[in-house]
CSV table of C-alpha atoms (C1' of nucleotides) in Angstrom, one decimal:
chain,number,residue,atom,x,y,z
A,10,MET,CA,63.4,58.4,112.2
A,11,LYS,CA,60.4,60.2,110.8
A,12,GLN,CA,60.4,62.6,108.0
A,13,LEU,CA,60.5,66.3,108.7
A,14,THR,CA,58.4,68.9,107.0
A,15,THR,CA,60.2,71.7,105.2
A,16,ARG,CA,59.2,74.1,108.0
A,17,GLN,CA,60.5,71.8,110.7
A,18,GLN,CA,63.7,71.3,108.8
A,19,GLU,CA,64.0,75.1,108.7
A,20,ILE,CA,63.5,75.3,112.4
A,21,LEU,CA,66.0,72.5,113.0
A,22,ASP,CA,68.5,74.3,110.8
A,23,PHE,CA,68.0,77.4,112.8
A,24,LEU,CA,68.6,75.5,116.0
A,25,THR,CA,71.8,73.9,114.9
A,26,GLY,CA,73.0,77.1,113.3
A,27,TYR,CA,72.3,79.0,116.5
A,28,ILE,CA,74.2,76.4,118.6
A,29,GLU,CA,77.0,76.4,116.1
A,30,LYS,CA,77.3,80.2,116.4
A,31,ASN,CA,76.6,80.8,120.1
A,32,SER,CA,77.6,77.4,121.5
A,33,TYR,CA,74.4,77.3,123.4
A,34,PRO,CA,70.8,76.7,122.1
A,35,PRO,CA,68.2,79.4,121.6
A,36,THR,CA,65.1,79.9,123.7
A,37,VAL,CA,61.7,79.3,122.3
A,38,ARG,CA,61.2,83.0,122.2
A,39,GLU,CA,64.4,83.6,120.2
A,40,THR,CA,63.3,80.9,117.8
A,41,ALA,CA,59.9,82.5,117.5
A,42,LYS,CA,61.5,85.9,116.8
A,43,ALA,CA,63.9,84.5,114.2
A,44,PHE,CA,60.9,83.3,112.2
A,45,SER,CA,58.6,86.1,113.1
A,46,ILE,CA,56.0,83.7,114.5
A,47,SER,CA,54.3,83.5,117.8
A,48,ILE,CA,55.9,81.8,120.8
A,49,LYS,CA,53.5,79.0,120.8
A,50,GLY,CA,54.1,78.5,117.1
A,51,ALA,CA,57.8,78.0,117.7
A,52,TYR,CA,57.1,76.0,120.8
A,53,ASP,CA,55.0,73.6,118.7
A,54,HIS,CA,57.7,73.1,116.2
A,55,ILE,CA,60.3,72.4,118.8
A,56,LYS,CA,57.9,69.9,120.4
A,57,ALA,CA,57.3,68.3,117.1
A,58,LEU,CA,61.1,68.0,116.5
A,59,GLU,CA,61.4,66.4,119.9
A,60,LYS,CA,58.5,64.0,119.1
A,61,LYS,CA,60.2,63.0,115.9
A,62,GLY,CA,63.5,62.4,117.8
A,63,PHE,CA,65.6,65.1,116.2
A,64,ILE,CA,66.2,67.0,119.4
A,65,LYS,CA,66.0,66.3,123.1
A,66,LEU,CA,64.3,68.6,125.6
A,67,GLN,CA,64.4,68.9,129.3
A,68,GLU,CA,61.2,70.1,131.0
A,69,ASN,CA,61.0,73.5,132.5
A,70,ARG,CA,64.6,74.4,131.8
A,71,SER,CA,65.6,77.3,129.6
A,72,ARG,CA,67.6,76.5,126.5
A,73,ALA,CA,67.7,72.8,127.6
A,74,LEU,CA,67.8,71.6,124.1
A,75,GLU,CA,70.1,69.1,122.4
A,76,VAL,CA,70.2,68.3,118.8
A,77,VAL,CA,70.5,64.5,118.6
A,78,SER,CA,70.4,64.0,114.9
A,79,ARG,CA,73.1,65.8,113.0
A,80,ARG,CA,75.2,64.8,115.9
A,81,GLU,CA,75.8,61.4,114.6
A,82,SER,CA,77.4,62.9,111.5
A,83,ASP,CA,80.0,64.3,113.9
A,84,SER,CA,81.0,60.8,114.8
A,85,SER,CA,84.0,61.1,112.5
A,86,VAL,CA,85.9,62.0,115.7
A,87,ALA,CA,86.1,59.8,118.6
A,88,GLU,CA,87.2,61.1,122.0
A,89,ILE,CA,89.0,58.4,123.9
A,90,PRO,CA,90.5,58.6,127.4
A,91,LEU,CA,94.2,59.0,127.7
A,92,LEU,CA,95.4,56.8,130.6
A,93,GLY,CA,98.0,57.8,133.0
A,94,ALA,CA,99.0,55.8,136.1
A,95,ILE,CA,96.6,52.9,136.6
A,96,ALA,CA,95.5,52.2,140.0
A,97,ALA,CA,96.0,48.5,140.9
A,98,GLY,CA,92.9,46.5,140.8
A,99,ALA,CA,90.7,49.3,139.7
A,100,PRO,CA,88.9,49.0,136.4
A,101,ILE,CA,91.1,50.2,133.6
A,102,LEU,CA,88.9,53.0,132.6
A,103,ALA,CA,88.2,54.2,136.1
A,104,GLU,CA,88.1,58.0,136.0
A,105,GLU,CA,91.0,58.2,138.5
A,106,SER,CA,93.4,56.9,135.9
A,107,TRP,CA,92.4,59.3,133.2
A,108,ALA,CA,95.0,61.8,132.3
A,109,GLY,CA,92.8,63.5,129.8
A,110,THR,CA,91.2,62.6,126.5
A,111,VAL,CA,92.5,62.7,123.0
A,112,LYS,CA,90.5,63.0,119.8
A,113,ILE,CA,91.3,60.7,117.0
A,114,PRO,CA,89.5,59.9,113.7
A,115,ALA,CA,86.6,57.6,114.6
A,116,ASP,CA,87.7,54.9,112.1
A,117,TYR,CA,90.9,54.5,114.1
A,118,ALA,CA,89.1,53.2,117.0
A,119,ARG,CA,85.6,52.5,118.2
A,120,SER,CA,85.4,54.8,121.2
A,121,GLY,CA,84.2,53.2,124.3
A,122,ALA,CA,86.3,50.1,123.5
A,123,CYS,CA,89.5,52.1,123.1
A,124,PHE,CA,91.8,54.2,125.0
A,125,ALA,CA,95.2,55.9,124.5
A,126,LEU,CA,98.5,55.6,126.3
A,127,ARG,CA,101.5,57.8,126.2
A,128,VAL,CA,104.5,55.5,125.5
A,129,GLN,CA,107.3,55.7,128.1
A,130,GLY,CA,110.7,54.3,127.5
A,131,ASP,CA,112.3,52.6,124.5
A,132,SER,CA,111.5,49.0,125.2
A,133,MET,CA,109.6,48.8,121.9
A,134,ARG,CA,112.2,50.8,120.0
A,135,ASP,CA,112.9,48.1,117.3
A,136,ALA,CA,109.2,48.0,116.5
A,137,GLY,CA,109.4,51.7,115.7
A,138,ILE,CA,107.6,52.8,118.8
A,139,ARG,CA,109.3,55.6,120.6
A,140,SER,CA,109.0,57.3,124.0
A,141,GLY,CA,106.3,59.9,123.8
A,142,ASP,CA,104.3,58.3,121.0
A,143,LEU,CA,100.6,58.0,121.5
A,144,ALA,CA,99.4,54.4,121.4
A,145,ILE,CA,95.8,53.7,120.6
A,146,ILE,CA,94.7,50.5,122.3
A,147,GLU,CA,91.6,48.5,121.8
A,148,GLN,CA,90.4,47.0,125.0
A,149,ARG,CA,90.7,43.2,125.0
A,150,PRO,CA,91.2,40.7,127.8
A,151,THR,CA,93.5,38.6,125.8
A,152,ALA,CA,95.5,38.6,122.6
A,153,GLU,CA,96.9,36.5,119.8
A,154,ASN,CA,100.5,35.4,119.6
A,155,GLY,CA,102.8,38.0,118.3
A,156,GLU,CA,100.4,40.9,118.7
A,157,ILE,CA,101.6,44.0,120.5
A,158,VAL,CA,99.5,44.5,123.7
A,159,ALA,CA,99.2,46.9,126.5
A,160,ALA,CA,99.7,44.9,129.7
A,161,LEU,CA,99.5,46.0,133.3
A,162,ILE,CA,102.9,45.7,134.9
A,163,GLU,CA,103.4,47.2,138.3
A,164,ASP,CA,100.6,49.6,138.1
A,165,SER,CA,101.4,51.0,134.8
A,166,ALA,CA,100.4,50.1,131.3
A,167,THR,CA,103.3,48.8,129.2
A,168,LEU,CA,103.5,47.9,125.6
A,169,LYS,CA,105.0,44.5,124.8
A,170,ARG,CA,104.7,41.8,122.2
A,171,PHE,CA,102.5,39.0,123.5
A,172,PHE,CA,103.3,35.3,123.3
A,173,ARG,CA,101.4,32.4,124.9
A,174,GLU,CA,103.8,29.6,125.7
A,175,ASN,CA,103.3,26.2,127.3
A,176,ASN,CA,102.5,27.2,130.9
A,177,ARG,CA,103.3,30.8,130.8
A,178,ILE,CA,103.0,34.0,129.0
A,179,ARG,CA,106.0,35.8,127.5
A,180,LEU,CA,105.9,39.5,127.2
A,181,GLN,CA,108.7,40.4,124.8
A,182,ALA,CA,110.2,43.9,124.4
A,183,GLU,CA,111.5,44.9,121.0
A,184,ASN,CA,114.8,46.0,122.2
A,185,PRO,CA,117.7,43.7,123.1
A,186,ASP,CA,118.4,45.7,126.2
A,187,TYR,CA,115.2,44.4,127.7
A,188,ALA,CA,114.8,40.8,128.9
A,189,PRO,CA,111.5,39.1,128.2
A,190,ILE,CA,109.0,39.0,131.0
A,191,PHE,CA,107.6,35.6,131.9
A,192,THR,CA,104.5,35.3,133.9
A,193,GLN,CA,101.6,33.1,134.6
A,194,ASP,CA,99.2,35.8,135.2
A,195,VAL,CA,99.2,39.2,133.5
A,196,ARG,CA,96.4,41.6,133.0
A,197,ILE,CA,96.1,42.4,129.3
A,198,LEU,CA,94.5,45.8,128.8
A,199,GLY,CA,94.1,45.6,125.1
A,200,LYS,CA,95.8,45.3,121.8
A,201,LEU,CA,97.7,48.0,119.9
A,202,LYS,CA,95.7,49.5,117.1
A,203,ALA,CA,97.7,52.6,116.1
A,204,ILE,CA,100.7,54.7,116.9
A,205,ILE,CA,100.5,58.4,116.5
A,206,ARG,CA,103.6,60.5,116.9
A,207,ARG,CA,103.9,64.3,116.6
A,208,TYR,CA,106.9,66.3,115.7
B,8,MET,CA,95.3,85.4,129.6
B,9,LYS,CA,95.3,85.7,133.3
B,10,GLN,CA,95.9,83.0,135.7
B,11,LEU,CA,93.0,81.2,137.3
B,12,THR,CA,92.7,80.2,140.9
B,13,THR,CA,92.2,76.5,141.6
B,14,ARG,CA,88.6,77.2,142.5
B,15,GLN,CA,88.0,79.1,139.3
B,16,GLN,CA,89.6,76.3,137.4
B,17,GLU,CA,87.2,73.9,139.1
B,18,ILE,CA,84.3,76.0,138.1
B,19,LEU,CA,85.6,76.2,134.5
B,20,ASP,CA,86.0,72.5,134.4
B,21,PHE,CA,82.5,72.0,135.6
B,22,LEU,CA,81.2,74.4,132.9
B,23,THR,CA,83.0,72.7,130.1
B,24,GLY,CA,82.1,69.3,131.5
B,25,TYR,CA,78.5,70.2,131.7
B,26,ILE,CA,78.5,71.6,128.1
B,27,GLU,CA,80.2,68.5,126.9
B,28,LYS,CA,77.6,66.3,128.5
B,29,ASN,CA,74.4,68.3,127.9
B,30,SER,CA,75.5,70.3,124.8
B,31,TYR,CA,74.2,73.4,126.6
B,32,PRO,CA,75.7,75.4,129.4
B,33,PRO,CA,74.5,75.2,133.0
B,34,THR,CA,72.6,78.0,134.8
B,35,VAL,CA,74.2,79.9,137.6
B,36,ARG,CA,71.9,78.0,140.0
B,37,GLU,CA,73.0,74.6,138.7
B,38,THR,CA,76.6,75.6,139.0
B,39,ALA,CA,75.9,76.7,142.6
B,40,LYS,CA,74.2,73.4,143.4
B,41,ALA,CA,77.0,71.4,141.8
B,42,PHE,CA,79.5,73.0,144.3
B,43,SER,CA,77.0,73.3,147.1
B,44,ILE,CA,77.6,77.0,147.4
B,45,SER,CA,75.3,79.9,147.2
B,46,ILE,CA,73.9,81.3,144.0
B,47,LYS,CA,75.9,84.5,144.3
B,48,GLY,CA,79.0,82.5,145.1
B,49,ALA,CA,78.7,80.7,141.8
B,50,TYR,CA,77.7,83.9,140.0
B,51,ASP,CA,80.8,85.7,141.3
B,52,HIS,CA,83.0,82.8,140.0
B,53,ILE,CA,81.3,82.9,136.6
B,54,LYS,CA,81.8,86.7,136.4
B,55,ALA,CA,85.4,86.3,137.4
B,56,LEU,CA,85.9,83.8,134.6
B,57,GLU,CA,84.3,86.3,132.2
B,58,LYS,CA,86.6,89.1,133.5
B,59,LYS,CA,89.6,86.9,132.9
B,60,GLY,CA,88.4,86.1,129.4
B,61,PHE,CA,87.8,82.4,129.8
B,62,ILE,CA,84.1,82.6,129.0
B,63,LYS,CA,81.8,85.0,127.4
B,64,LEU,CA,78.4,85.9,128.9
B,65,GLN,CA,75.4,87.7,127.5
B,66,GLU,CA,73.5,89.9,129.9
B,67,ASN,CA,70.1,88.8,131.2
B,68,ARG,CA,70.0,85.6,129.3
B,69,SER,CA,69.8,82.2,130.8
B,70,ARG,CA,72.6,79.8,130.1
B,71,ALA,CA,74.1,82.4,127.7
B,72,LEU,CA,77.6,81.3,128.4
B,73,GLU,CA,80.3,80.4,126.0
B,74,VAL,CA,83.7,78.9,126.9
B,75,VAL,CA,86.2,80.7,124.7
B,76,SER,CA,89.4,79.2,126.0
B,77,ARG,CA,89.4,75.4,125.6
B,78,ARG,CA,87.7,75.9,122.3
B,79,GLU,CA,90.9,74.9,120.4
B,80,SER,CA,90.4,71.4,121.6
B,81,ASP,CA,87.1,71.4,119.7
B,82,SER,CA,88.9,70.4,116.6
B,83,SER,CA,87.4,68.0,114.3
B,84,VAL,CA,88.9,66.0,111.5
B,85,ALA,CA,90.8,67.3,108.6
B,86,GLU,CA,90.9,65.5,105.4
B,87,ILE,CA,94.2,65.9,103.7
B,88,PRO,CA,95.5,64.5,100.4
B,89,LEU,CA,97.6,61.3,100.4
B,90,LEU,CA,100.3,61.7,97.9
B,91,GLY,CA,101.4,58.9,95.7
B,92,ALA,CA,104.0,59.2,92.9
B,93,ILE,CA,104.8,62.8,92.3
B,94,ALA,CA,105.0,64.0,88.7
B,95,ALA,CA,108.3,65.8,88.1
B,96,GLY,CA,107.9,69.5,87.9
B,97,ALA,CA,104.2,69.4,88.7
B,98,PRO,CA,103.0,71.2,91.7
B,99,ILE,CA,103.2,69.0,94.7
B,100,LEU,CA,99.5,68.9,95.3
B,101,ALA,CA,98.5,68.6,91.7
B,102,GLU,CA,95.5,66.3,91.6
B,103,GLU,CA,97.4,63.8,89.5
B,104,SER,CA,99.6,62.9,92.3
B,105,TRP,CA,96.8,62.2,94.8
B,106,ALA,CA,96.5,58.7,95.8
B,107,GLY,CA,93.5,59.5,98.0
B,108,THR,CA,92.8,61.3,101.1
B,109,VAL,CA,93.3,60.5,104.8
B,110,LYS,CA,91.5,61.8,107.8
B,111,ILE,CA,93.6,63.0,110.7
B,112,PRO,CA,92.7,65.0,113.8
B,113,ALA,CA,92.5,68.6,112.7
B,114,ASP,CA,94.8,69.9,115.3
B,115,TYR,CA,97.6,67.7,113.9
B,116,ALA,CA,97.8,69.8,110.8
B,117,ARG,CA,96.2,72.8,109.3
B,118,SER,CA,94.6,71.2,106.3
B,119,GLY,CA,95.4,73.0,103.1
B,120,ALA,CA,99.0,73.3,104.1
B,121,CYS,CA,99.4,69.7,104.8
B,122,PHE,CA,99.5,66.4,103.1
B,123,ALA,CA,100.2,62.8,103.8
B,124,LEU,CA,102.7,60.3,102.5
B,125,ARG,CA,102.9,56.6,102.8
B,126,VAL,CA,106.4,55.7,104.0
B,127,GLN,CA,108.2,53.3,101.8
B,128,GLY,CA,111.4,51.6,102.8
B,129,ASP,CA,113.3,51.6,106.1
B,130,SER,CA,115.7,54.4,105.5
B,131,MET,CA,114.3,56.2,108.6
B,132,ARG,CA,114.1,53.0,110.7
B,133,ASP,CA,116.3,54.4,113.5
B,134,ALA,CA,114.0,57.4,113.9
B,135,GLY,CA,111.2,54.9,114.6
B,136,ILE,CA,109.6,55.4,111.2
B,137,ARG,CA,108.6,52.3,109.4
B,138,SER,CA,107.6,51.2,106.0
B,139,GLY,CA,103.8,51.6,105.7
B,140,ASP,CA,103.6,54.4,108.2
B,141,LEU,CA,101.6,57.5,107.4
B,142,ALA,CA,103.6,60.6,107.5
B,143,ILE,CA,101.9,64.0,107.9
B,144,ILE,CA,103.8,66.7,106.2
B,145,GLU,CA,103.4,70.4,106.5
B,146,GLN,CA,104.2,72.1,103.3
B,147,ARG,CA,107.3,74.2,103.4
B,148,PRO,CA,109.9,75.2,100.9
B,149,THR,CA,112.8,74.8,103.3
B,150,ALA,CA,113.6,73.5,106.7
B,151,GLU,CA,115.9,73.9,109.7
B,152,ASN,CA,118.9,71.8,110.3
B,153,GLY,CA,118.1,68.5,111.9
B,154,GLU,CA,114.4,68.5,111.0
B,155,ILE,CA,112.9,65.5,109.2
B,156,VAL,CA,111.7,66.6,105.8
B,157,ALA,CA,109.9,65.2,102.8
B,158,ALA,CA,112.1,65.8,99.8
B,159,LEU,CA,111.5,65.1,96.2
B,160,ILE,CA,114.1,62.6,95.0
B,161,GLU,CA,113.7,61.0,91.6
B,162,ASP,CA,110.0,61.7,91.3
B,163,SER,CA,109.1,60.4,94.7
B,164,ALA,CA,108.8,61.9,98.0
B,165,THR,CA,111.2,60.6,100.6
B,166,LEU,CA,111.7,61.3,104.2
B,167,LYS,CA,115.2,62.3,105.3
B,168,ARG,CA,116.8,64.4,108.0
B,169,PHE,CA,117.8,67.8,106.6
B,170,PHE,CA,121.1,69.5,107.1
B,171,ARG,CA,122.4,72.6,105.3
B,172,GLU,CA,126.1,72.5,105.0
B,173,ASN,CA,128.6,74.9,103.4
B,174,ASN,CA,127.7,74.7,99.8
B,175,ARG,CA,125.4,71.8,99.8
B,176,ILE,CA,122.5,70.1,101.4
B,177,ARG,CA,122.8,66.8,103.2
B,178,LEU,CA,119.9,64.5,103.3
B,179,GLN,CA,120.6,62.0,106.0
B,180,ALA,CA,118.8,58.7,106.4
B,181,GLU,CA,118.4,57.3,109.9
B,182,ASN,CA,119.7,53.9,109.0
B,183,PRO,CA,123.4,53.1,108.7
B,184,ASP,CA,122.7,51.0,105.5
B,185,TYR,CA,121.8,54.2,103.7
B,186,ALA,CA,124.5,56.7,102.7
B,187,PRO,CA,123.7,60.4,103.0
B,188,ILE,CA,122.6,62.2,99.9
B,189,PHE,CA,124.5,65.4,99.0
B,190,THR,CA,123.0,67.8,96.7
B,191,GLN,CA,123.0,71.4,95.7
B,192,ASP,CA,119.5,71.6,94.7
B,193,VAL,CA,116.7,69.6,96.2
B,194,ARG,CA,113.0,70.2,96.3
B,195,ILE,CA,111.8,70.3,99.9
B,196,LEU,CA,108.1,69.4,100.0
B,197,GLY,CA,107.6,70.0,103.7
B,198,LYS,CA,108.5,69.1,107.2
B,199,LEU,CA,107.3,66.1,109.1
B,200,LYS,CA,104.6,66.9,111.6
B,201,ALA,CA,103.3,63.5,112.7
B,202,ILE,CA,103.6,59.8,112.1
B,203,ILE,CA,100.5,57.6,112.2
B,204,ARG,CA,100.8,53.9,112.1
B,205,ARG,CA,98.0,51.4,112.2
B,206,TYR,CA,98.1,47.8,113.3
C,4,DG,C1',98.8,98.5,157.1
C,5,DA,C1',95.4,99.6,153.8
C,6,DT,C1',93.5,97.8,149.6
C,7,DT,C1',92.1,94.7,146.4
C,8,DA,C1',90.9,90.0,145.1
C,9,DT,C1',88.9,85.7,146.5
C,10,DA,C1',85.3,82.9,148.3
C,11,DC,C1',81.6,82.7,150.1
C,12,DT,C1',76.0,83.4,152.8
C,13,DA,C1',71.3,85.1,152.8
C,14,DC,C1',67.7,87.6,150.8
C,15,DA,C1',65.2,89.9,147.2
C,16,DC,C1',63.6,91.4,142.7
C,17,DA,C1',62.6,91.8,137.9
C,18,DT,C1',62.3,89.5,133.9
C,19,DA,C1',63.4,85.7,130.9
C,20,DA,C1',61.5,81.7,129.4
C,21,DG,C1',58.8,77.3,129.5
C,22,DG,C1',54.4,75.7,129.2
C,23,DA,C1',49.1,75.8,128.9
C,24,DT,C1',44.5,77.1,127.0
C,25,DA,C1',41.7,78.5,123.4
C,26,DG,C1',41.0,79.3,118.8
C,27,DT,C1',41.8,79.6,113.4
C,28,DA,C1',43.1,78.0,108.8
C,29,DT,C1',45.3,74.7,105.8
C,30,DT,C1',47.0,70.4,104.4
C,31,DT,C1',47.6,65.4,104.5
C,32,DC,C1',45.8,60.9,104.4
C,33,DG,C1',43.4,56.6,105.5
D,2,DC,C1',34.6,62.7,104.1
D,3,DG,C1',36.4,63.2,108.5
D,4,DA,C1',40.3,62.8,111.6
D,5,DA,C1',44.8,64.0,112.4
D,6,DA,C1',48.7,66.6,111.6
D,7,DT,C1',50.6,71.1,110.4
D,8,DA,C1',51.2,75.9,111.1
D,9,DC,C1',50.1,79.3,113.2
D,10,DT,C1',47.9,84.0,116.8
D,11,DA,C1',46.9,85.9,121.3
D,12,DT,C1',46.9,85.8,126.2
D,13,DC,C1',48.1,84.1,130.6
D,14,DC,C1',50.4,81.7,134.4
D,15,DT,C1',54.4,79.8,136.8
D,16,DT,C1',58.9,78.9,137.3
D,17,DA,C1',63.5,79.5,136.2
D,18,DT,C1',67.2,82.4,136.2
D,19,DG,C1',70.3,86.5,136.0
D,20,DT,C1',71.5,90.1,138.8
D,21,DG,C1',71.7,93.2,142.9
D,22,DT,C1',72.4,94.6,147.9
D,23,DA,C1',74.5,93.7,152.2
D,24,DG,C1',77.6,91.5,154.8
D,25,DT,C1',81.6,88.1,156.5
D,26,DA,C1',86.2,86.1,156.4
D,27,DT,C1',90.6,85.1,154.4
D,28,DA,C1',94.5,85.5,151.4
D,29,DA,C1',97.2,88.2,148.2
D,30,DT,C1',99.4,92.6,147.0
D,31,DC,C1',101.3,97.0,147.0
DNA sequence: GATTATACTACACATAAGGATAGTATTTCG
DNA sequence: CGAAATACTATCCTTATGTGTAGTATAATC
């Protein structure tokens, strides 16, 4: 990305500051007024910032301005979908199965490749996973032996420990009250990356 | 704050969704178009949302709309200290005892009043807390019966369930292998707010 | 049963705001 | 040096946009 002039940096700072404060961007005229310059003067600066890739504009729309740089620094938070009931056959991340989104520190999960599940039941109790916990899952079609995975069992995502055996797959709960599930074909949604529990 | 009608909730969802996507709010006309209703129809809804305090408007300004509710979900990441060994007598958050910092979603803990501990040992196993887990603690000098607290025992912070009895305090592990600790005087560091475990 | 709130349509108006033209002065840079 | 970029002013045009009036229909409330 190209270098900004000091003036352009000032303009950009104003834009981001304004957005921060008002939650919507300023108009060209407001920007002009803030710097006591002409409208075209401000307009040129904004266009220059667009050309250099620091902001995005939409033609003929008021305040249709988005700061693209600066935004990346905000990537410390990832917003990932929280899945509810999963429609059979539908893509995992189909909007229908979204129960909302959760924000987690970005280094916990590459967003886009991750989603969250609310744990139901105590089948993983002995792995220290309790009902109500938030499970962060990284999307994967398969898993390694012994990993905890989210698998699609009867239209809902369930956490189980994954084992590939001779001709079958064993999905093992971590609770003696639950028998292992043996199956030839199971849909692995992803592997467990983190557990978050709130008190 | 007043109750929204389903239609108003739809409108509000659209507004927040639009802002999320474009980083600036929609115009009245765009809102109208999105719902295939007249401009005044959309305008009335927006005015109703303002009246009920869910959004703020500025007169005669395009897109000058701010969603005030929902804003709490706009949390970012808080960086809180991760405590290691705690020097006896020293203030809990003395820099000497820092073993680093960890990033957690800001709404999990007001930073400044919180810190993190790396769980050691399995004394809280039956509460689903495992060795290696990250415990988020909100600083507090005392606690309510039954709460899980971080207490200073022999120069290290330990998680235990807290009970105030007649003349003593009982710190109870959640693992039958560990006997409860009875004490007259214990330093409560804070109460457990969240558990984060990474795989 | 009257009144207020909701959920709209259709039309109209003033102005807010983007964008263009024309021009000036200074600075950067190959 | 000359071209291109920067940093502006002043004026104008067009469109985008908030807001108002008038009216309809239905549901909630008192």
